[in-house]
PDB file of C-alpha atoms in Angstrom:
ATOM      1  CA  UNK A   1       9.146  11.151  11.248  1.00 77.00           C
ATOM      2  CA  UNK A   2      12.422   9.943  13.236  1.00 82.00           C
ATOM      3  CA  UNK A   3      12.407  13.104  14.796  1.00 85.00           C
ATOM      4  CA  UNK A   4       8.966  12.845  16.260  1.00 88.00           C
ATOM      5  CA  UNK A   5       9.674   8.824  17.419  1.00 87.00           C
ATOM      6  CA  UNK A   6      12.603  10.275  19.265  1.00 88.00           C
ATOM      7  CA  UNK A   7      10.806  13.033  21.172  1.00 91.00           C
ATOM      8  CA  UNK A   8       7.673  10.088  21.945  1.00 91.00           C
ATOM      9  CA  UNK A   9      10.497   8.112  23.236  1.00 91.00           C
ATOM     10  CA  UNK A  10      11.907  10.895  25.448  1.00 91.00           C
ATOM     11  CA  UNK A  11       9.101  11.781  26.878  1.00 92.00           C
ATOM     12  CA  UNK A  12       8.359   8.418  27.771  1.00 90.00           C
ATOM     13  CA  UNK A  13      11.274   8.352  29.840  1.00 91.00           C
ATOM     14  CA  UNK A  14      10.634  12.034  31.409  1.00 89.00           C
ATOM     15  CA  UNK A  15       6.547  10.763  32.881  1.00 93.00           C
ATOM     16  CA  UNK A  16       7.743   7.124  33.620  1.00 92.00           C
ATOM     17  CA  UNK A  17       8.889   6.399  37.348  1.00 89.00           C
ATOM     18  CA  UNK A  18      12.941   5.225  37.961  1.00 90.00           C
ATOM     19  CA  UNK A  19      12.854   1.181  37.348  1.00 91.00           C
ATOM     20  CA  UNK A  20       9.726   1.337  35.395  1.00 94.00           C
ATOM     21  CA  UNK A  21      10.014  -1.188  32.037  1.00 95.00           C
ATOM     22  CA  UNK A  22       8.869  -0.023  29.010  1.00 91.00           C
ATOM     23  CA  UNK A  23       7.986  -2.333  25.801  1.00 94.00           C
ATOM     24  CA  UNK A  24       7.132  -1.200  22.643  1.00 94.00           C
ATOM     25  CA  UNK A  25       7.113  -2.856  19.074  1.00 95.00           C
ATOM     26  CA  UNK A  26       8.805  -1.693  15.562  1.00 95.00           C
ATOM     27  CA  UNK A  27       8.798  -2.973  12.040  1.00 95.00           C
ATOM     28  CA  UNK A  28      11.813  -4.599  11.490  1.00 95.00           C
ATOM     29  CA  UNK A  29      13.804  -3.416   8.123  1.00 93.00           C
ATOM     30  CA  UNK A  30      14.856  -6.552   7.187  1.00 92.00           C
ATOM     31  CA  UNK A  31      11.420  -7.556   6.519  1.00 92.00           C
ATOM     32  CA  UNK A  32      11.000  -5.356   4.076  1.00 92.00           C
ATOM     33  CA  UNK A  33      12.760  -7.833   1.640  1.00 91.00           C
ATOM     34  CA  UNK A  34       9.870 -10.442   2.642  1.00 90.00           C
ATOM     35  CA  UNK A  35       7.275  -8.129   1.211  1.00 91.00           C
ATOM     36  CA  UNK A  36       8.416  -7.985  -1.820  1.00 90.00           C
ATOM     37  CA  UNK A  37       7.887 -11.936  -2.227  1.00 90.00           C
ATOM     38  CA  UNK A  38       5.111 -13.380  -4.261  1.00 91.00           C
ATOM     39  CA  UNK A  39       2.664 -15.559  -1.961  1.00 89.00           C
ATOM     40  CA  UNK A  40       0.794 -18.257  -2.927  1.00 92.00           C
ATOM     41  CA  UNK A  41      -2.378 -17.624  -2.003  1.00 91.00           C
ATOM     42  CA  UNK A  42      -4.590 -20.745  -0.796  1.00 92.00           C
ATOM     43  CA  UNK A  43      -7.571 -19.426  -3.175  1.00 93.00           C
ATOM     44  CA  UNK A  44      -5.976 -19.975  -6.548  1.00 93.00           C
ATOM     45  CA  UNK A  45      -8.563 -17.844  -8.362  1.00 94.00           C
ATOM     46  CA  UNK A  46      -6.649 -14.609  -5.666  1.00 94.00           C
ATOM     47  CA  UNK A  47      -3.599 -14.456  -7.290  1.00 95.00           C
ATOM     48  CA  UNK A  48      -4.320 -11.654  -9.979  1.00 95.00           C
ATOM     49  CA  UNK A  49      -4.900  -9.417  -6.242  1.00 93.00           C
ATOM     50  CA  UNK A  50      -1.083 -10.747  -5.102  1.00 93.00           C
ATOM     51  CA  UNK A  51       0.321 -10.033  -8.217  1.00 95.00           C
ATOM     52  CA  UNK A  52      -1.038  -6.621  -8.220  1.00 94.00           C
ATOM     53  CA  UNK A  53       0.115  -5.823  -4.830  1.00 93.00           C
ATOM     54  CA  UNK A  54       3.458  -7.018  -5.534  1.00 94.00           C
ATOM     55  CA  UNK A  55       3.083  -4.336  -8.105  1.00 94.00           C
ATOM     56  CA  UNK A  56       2.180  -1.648  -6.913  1.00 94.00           C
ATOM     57  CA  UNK A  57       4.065  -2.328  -3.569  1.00 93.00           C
ATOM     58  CA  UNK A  58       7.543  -1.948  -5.875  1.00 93.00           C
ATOM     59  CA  UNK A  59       5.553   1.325  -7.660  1.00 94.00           C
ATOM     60  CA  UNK A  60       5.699   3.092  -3.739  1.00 94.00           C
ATOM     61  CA  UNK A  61       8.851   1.890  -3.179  1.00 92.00           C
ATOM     62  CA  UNK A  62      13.091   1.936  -3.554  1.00 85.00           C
ATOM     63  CA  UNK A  63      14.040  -1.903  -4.141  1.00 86.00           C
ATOM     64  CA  UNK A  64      14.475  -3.490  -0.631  1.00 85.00           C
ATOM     65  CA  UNK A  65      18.260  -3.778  -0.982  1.00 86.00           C
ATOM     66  CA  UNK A  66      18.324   0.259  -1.260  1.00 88.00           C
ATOM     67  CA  UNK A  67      16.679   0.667   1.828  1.00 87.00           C
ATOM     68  CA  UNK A  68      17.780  -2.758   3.862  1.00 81.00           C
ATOM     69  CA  UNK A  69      21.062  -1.148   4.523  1.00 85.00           C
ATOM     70  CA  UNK A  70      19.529   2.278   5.992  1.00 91.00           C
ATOM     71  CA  UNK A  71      19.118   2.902   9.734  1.00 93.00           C
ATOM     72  CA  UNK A  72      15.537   3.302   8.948  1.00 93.00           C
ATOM     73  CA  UNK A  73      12.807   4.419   6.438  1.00 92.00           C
ATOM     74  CA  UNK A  74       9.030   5.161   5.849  1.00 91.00           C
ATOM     75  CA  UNK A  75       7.700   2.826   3.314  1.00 91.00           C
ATOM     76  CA  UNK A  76       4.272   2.194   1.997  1.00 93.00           C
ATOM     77  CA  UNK A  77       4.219  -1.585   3.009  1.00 93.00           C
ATOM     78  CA  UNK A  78       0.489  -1.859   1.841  1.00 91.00           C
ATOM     79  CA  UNK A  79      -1.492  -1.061   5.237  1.00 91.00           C
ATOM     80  CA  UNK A  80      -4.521   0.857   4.606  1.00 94.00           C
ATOM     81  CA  UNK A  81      -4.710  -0.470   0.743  1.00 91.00           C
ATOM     82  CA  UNK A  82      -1.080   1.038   0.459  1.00 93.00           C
ATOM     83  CA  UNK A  83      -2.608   4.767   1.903  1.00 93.00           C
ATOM     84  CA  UNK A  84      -0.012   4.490   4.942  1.00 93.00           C
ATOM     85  CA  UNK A  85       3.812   4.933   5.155  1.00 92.00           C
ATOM     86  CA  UNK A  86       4.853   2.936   8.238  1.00 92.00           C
ATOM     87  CA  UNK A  87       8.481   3.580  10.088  1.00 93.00           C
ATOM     88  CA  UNK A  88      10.794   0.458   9.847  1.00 94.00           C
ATOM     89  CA  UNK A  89      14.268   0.353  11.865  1.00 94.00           C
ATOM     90  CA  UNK A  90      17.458  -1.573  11.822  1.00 93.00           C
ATOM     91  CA  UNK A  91      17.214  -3.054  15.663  1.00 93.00           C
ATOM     92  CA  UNK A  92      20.950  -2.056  16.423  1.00 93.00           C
ATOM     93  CA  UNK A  93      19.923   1.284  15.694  1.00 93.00           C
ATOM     94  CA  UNK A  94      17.393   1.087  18.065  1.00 94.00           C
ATOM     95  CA  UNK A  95      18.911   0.049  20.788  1.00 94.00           C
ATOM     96  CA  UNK A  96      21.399   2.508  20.522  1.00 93.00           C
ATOM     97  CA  UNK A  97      18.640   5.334  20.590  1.00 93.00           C
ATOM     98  CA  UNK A  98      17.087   3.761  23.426  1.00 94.00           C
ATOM     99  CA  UNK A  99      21.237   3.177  25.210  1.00 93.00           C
ATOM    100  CA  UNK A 100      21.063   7.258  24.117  1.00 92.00           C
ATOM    101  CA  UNK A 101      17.997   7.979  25.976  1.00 91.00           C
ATOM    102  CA  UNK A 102      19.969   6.260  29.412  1.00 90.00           C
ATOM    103  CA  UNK A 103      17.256   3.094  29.187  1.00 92.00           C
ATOM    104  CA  UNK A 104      18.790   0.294  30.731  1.00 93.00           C
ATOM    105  CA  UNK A 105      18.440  -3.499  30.361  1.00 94.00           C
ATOM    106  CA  UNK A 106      17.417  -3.311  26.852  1.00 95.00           C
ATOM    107  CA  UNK A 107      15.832  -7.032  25.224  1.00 95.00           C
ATOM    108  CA  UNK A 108      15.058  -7.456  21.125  1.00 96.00           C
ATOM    109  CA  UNK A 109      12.380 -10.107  21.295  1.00 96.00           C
ATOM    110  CA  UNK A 110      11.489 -11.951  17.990  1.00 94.00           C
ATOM    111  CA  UNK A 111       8.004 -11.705  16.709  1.00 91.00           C
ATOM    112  CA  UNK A 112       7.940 -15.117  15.798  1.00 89.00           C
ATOM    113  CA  UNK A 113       9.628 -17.395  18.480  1.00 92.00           C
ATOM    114  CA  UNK A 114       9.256 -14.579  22.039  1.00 91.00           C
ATOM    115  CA  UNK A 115      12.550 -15.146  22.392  1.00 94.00           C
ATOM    116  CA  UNK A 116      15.170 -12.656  22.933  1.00 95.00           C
ATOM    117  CA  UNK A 117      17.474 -12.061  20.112  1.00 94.00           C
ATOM    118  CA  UNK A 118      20.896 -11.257  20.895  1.00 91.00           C
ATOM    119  CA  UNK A 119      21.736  -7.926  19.010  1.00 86.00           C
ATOM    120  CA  UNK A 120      24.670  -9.854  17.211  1.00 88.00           C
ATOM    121  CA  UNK A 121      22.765 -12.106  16.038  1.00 89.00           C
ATOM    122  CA  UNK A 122      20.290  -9.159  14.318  1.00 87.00           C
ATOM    123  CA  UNK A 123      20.998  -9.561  10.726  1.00 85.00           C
ATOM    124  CA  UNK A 124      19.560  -9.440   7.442  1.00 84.00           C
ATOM    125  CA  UNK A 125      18.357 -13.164   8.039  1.00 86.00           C
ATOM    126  CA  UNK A 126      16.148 -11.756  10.867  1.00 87.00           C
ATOM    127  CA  UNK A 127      12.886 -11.513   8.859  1.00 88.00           C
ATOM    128  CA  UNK A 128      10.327 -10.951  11.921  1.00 93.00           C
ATOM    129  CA  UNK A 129       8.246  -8.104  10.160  1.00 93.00           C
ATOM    130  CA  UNK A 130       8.204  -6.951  14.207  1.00 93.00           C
ATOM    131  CA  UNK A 131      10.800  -6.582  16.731  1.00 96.00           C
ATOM    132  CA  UNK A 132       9.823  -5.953  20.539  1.00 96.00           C
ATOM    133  CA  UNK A 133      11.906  -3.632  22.493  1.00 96.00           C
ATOM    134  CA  UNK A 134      12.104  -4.210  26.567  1.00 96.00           C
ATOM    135  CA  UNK A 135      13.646  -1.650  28.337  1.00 95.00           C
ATOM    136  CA  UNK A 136      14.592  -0.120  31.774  1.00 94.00           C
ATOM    137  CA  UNK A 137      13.719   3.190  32.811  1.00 93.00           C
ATOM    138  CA  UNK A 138      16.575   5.038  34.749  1.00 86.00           C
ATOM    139  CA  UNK A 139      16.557   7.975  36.567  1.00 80.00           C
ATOM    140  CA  UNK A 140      19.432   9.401  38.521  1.00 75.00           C
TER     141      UNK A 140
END
């Protein structure tokens, strides 16, 4: 639950030492949309298994443009043969938990390229199904 990623994240903060960096991963919610494309799988004789996980993936879940727009959500994005509800975040949101928490220097690094993202530049075109959080602790 959000409730119980907030209290792992405080309490990360309350055993880490002042100026210690923290990095942790998240699905990205704009990915979602992503998952809900068909892919052509190299083994022609497969696709029957991508069409049924296309399926059953829209079965579990709201349509991605219901929950793209959200802060975040749980949603069955197949892991575990779909037996697994995984926690996916807006990155602005985030970073504003972590800001609330008093972390400082806070990076988004993409998935795909390493690179930092600048959080204006987090949109719905950022697709990386993981986003890396890099992060200052601060203790006064």
């Amino acid at each position: 639950s959000i409730k119980d990623r907030s209290k792992i994240l405080s309490e990360m903060k309350r055993v880490a030492t002042h100026d210690a960096i923290f990095a942790f991963s998240s699905h990205n919610i704009y990915a979602i949309k992503e998952l809900y494309s068909f892919k052509m799988p190299k083994n022609v004789f497969t696709i029957p298994q991508e069409l049924k996980r296309i399926k059953k993936l829209k079965a579990l879940n709201s349509d991605y443009k219901t929950v793209q727009n959200k802060l975040f959500t749980t949603f069955n994005d197949g892991a575990h043969d779909f037996n697994l509800e995984v926690m996916y975040v807006n990155a602005k949101w985030q970073v504003s938990e972590l800001v609330s928490l008093g972390l400082k220097d806070i990076s988004v690094l993409s998935l795909s390229s390493g690179k930092e993202i600048a959080l204006s530049d987090i949109t719905e075109k950022t697709i990386d199904p993981w986003l890396y959080y890099v992060c200052k602790v601060f203790k006064e």
